[in-house]
Tab-separated table of C-alpha atoms in Angstrom:
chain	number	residue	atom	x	y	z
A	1	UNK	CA	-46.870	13.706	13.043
A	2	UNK	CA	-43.307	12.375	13.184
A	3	UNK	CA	-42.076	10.476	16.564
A	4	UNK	CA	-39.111	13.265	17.378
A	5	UNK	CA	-37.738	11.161	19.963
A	6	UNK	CA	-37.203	8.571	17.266
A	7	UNK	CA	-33.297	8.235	16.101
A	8	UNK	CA	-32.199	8.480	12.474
A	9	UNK	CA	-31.416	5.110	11.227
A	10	UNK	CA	-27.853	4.283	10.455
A	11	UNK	CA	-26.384	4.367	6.940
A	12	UNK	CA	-24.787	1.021	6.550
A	13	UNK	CA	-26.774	0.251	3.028
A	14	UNK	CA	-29.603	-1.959	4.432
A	15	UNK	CA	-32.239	0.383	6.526
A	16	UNK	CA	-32.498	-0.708	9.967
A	17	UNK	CA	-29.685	-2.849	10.763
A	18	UNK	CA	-26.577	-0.846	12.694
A	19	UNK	CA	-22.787	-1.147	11.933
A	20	UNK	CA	-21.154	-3.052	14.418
A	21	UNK	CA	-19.731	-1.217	17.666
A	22	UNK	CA	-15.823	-1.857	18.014
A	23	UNK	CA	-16.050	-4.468	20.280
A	24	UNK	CA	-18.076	-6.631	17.467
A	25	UNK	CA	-16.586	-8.857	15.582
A	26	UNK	CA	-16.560	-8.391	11.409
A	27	UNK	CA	-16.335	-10.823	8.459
A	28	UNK	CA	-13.694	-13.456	8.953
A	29	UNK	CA	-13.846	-12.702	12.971
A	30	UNK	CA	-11.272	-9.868	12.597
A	31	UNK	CA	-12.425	-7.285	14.747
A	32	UNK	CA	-14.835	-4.551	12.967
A	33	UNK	CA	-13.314	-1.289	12.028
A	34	UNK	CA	-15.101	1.424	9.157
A	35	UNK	CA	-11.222	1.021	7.325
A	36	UNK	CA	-11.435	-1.769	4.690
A	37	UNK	CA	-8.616	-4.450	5.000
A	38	UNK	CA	-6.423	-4.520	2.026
A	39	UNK	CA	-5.379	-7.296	0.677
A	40	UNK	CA	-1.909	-9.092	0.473
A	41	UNK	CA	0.377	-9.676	-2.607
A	42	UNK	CA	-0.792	-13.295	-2.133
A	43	UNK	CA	-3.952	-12.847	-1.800
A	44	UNK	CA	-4.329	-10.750	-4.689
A	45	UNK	CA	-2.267	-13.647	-6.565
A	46	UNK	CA	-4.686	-16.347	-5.492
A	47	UNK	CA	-7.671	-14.546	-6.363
A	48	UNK	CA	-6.786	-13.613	-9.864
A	49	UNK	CA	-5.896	-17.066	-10.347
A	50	UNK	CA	-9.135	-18.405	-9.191
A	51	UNK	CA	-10.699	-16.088	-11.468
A	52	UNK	CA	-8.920	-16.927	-14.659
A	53	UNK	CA	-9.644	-20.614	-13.973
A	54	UNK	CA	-13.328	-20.395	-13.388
A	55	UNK	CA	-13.280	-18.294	-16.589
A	56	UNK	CA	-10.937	-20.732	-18.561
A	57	UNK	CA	-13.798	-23.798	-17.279
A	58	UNK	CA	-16.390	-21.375	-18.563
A	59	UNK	CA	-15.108	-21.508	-21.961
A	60	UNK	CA	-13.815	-17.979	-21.953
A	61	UNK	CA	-9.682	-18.637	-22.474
A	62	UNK	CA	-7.720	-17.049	-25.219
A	63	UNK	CA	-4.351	-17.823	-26.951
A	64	UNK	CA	-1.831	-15.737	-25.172
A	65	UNK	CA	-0.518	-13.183	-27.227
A	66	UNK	CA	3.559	-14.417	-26.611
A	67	UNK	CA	1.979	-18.257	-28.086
A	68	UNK	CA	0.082	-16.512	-31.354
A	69	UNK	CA	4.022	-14.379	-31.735
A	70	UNK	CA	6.032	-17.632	-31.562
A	71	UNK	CA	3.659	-19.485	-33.944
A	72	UNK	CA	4.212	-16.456	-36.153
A	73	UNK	CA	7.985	-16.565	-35.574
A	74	UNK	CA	8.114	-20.188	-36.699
A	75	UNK	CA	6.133	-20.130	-39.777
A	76	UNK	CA	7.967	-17.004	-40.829
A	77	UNK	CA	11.445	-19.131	-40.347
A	78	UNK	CA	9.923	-22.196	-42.297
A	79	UNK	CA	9.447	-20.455	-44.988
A	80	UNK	CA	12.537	-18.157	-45.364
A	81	UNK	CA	14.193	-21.665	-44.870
A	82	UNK	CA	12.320	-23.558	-47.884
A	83	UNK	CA	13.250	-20.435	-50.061
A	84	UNK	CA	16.600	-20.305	-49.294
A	85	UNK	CA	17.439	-24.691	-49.445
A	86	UNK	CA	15.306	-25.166	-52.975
């Protein structure tokens, strides 16, 4: 039979380990609290940035689409300006 005087283990994902009581500290040794942090403007900022370059270094960039527009734009002006000089 069961140990009843056993407790029920915590739910924090891995079985076994407890959450932190509140006078524990959390990642980044802000104090622990069940509320994630949200992050700042800046941080935000700085993350997507470091994403984009480890993605650009990966080989995975693309033309943005204003660059592919203003390549259109010019082309489109070169030629109206050939047919209307000859």
């Amino acid at each position: 039979m069961a140990d009843s005087s056993r407790e029920p283990e915590a739910r924090t994902g891995e079985p076994g380990v407890d959450p932190p009581t509140a006078g524990q500290q959390g990642p980044g040794g802000q104090p622990w609290s069940p509320f994630p942090k949200s992050e700042t403007w800046l941080e935000r900022r700085r993350t997507r940035i470091a994403k984009e370059i480890a993605r650009n270094r990966r080989g995975e960039y693309t033309v943005p689409t204003w660059v592919l527009a203003a390549a259109l734009g010019l082309i489109l002006t070169a030629w109206a300006v050939l047919i209307i000089v000859s």
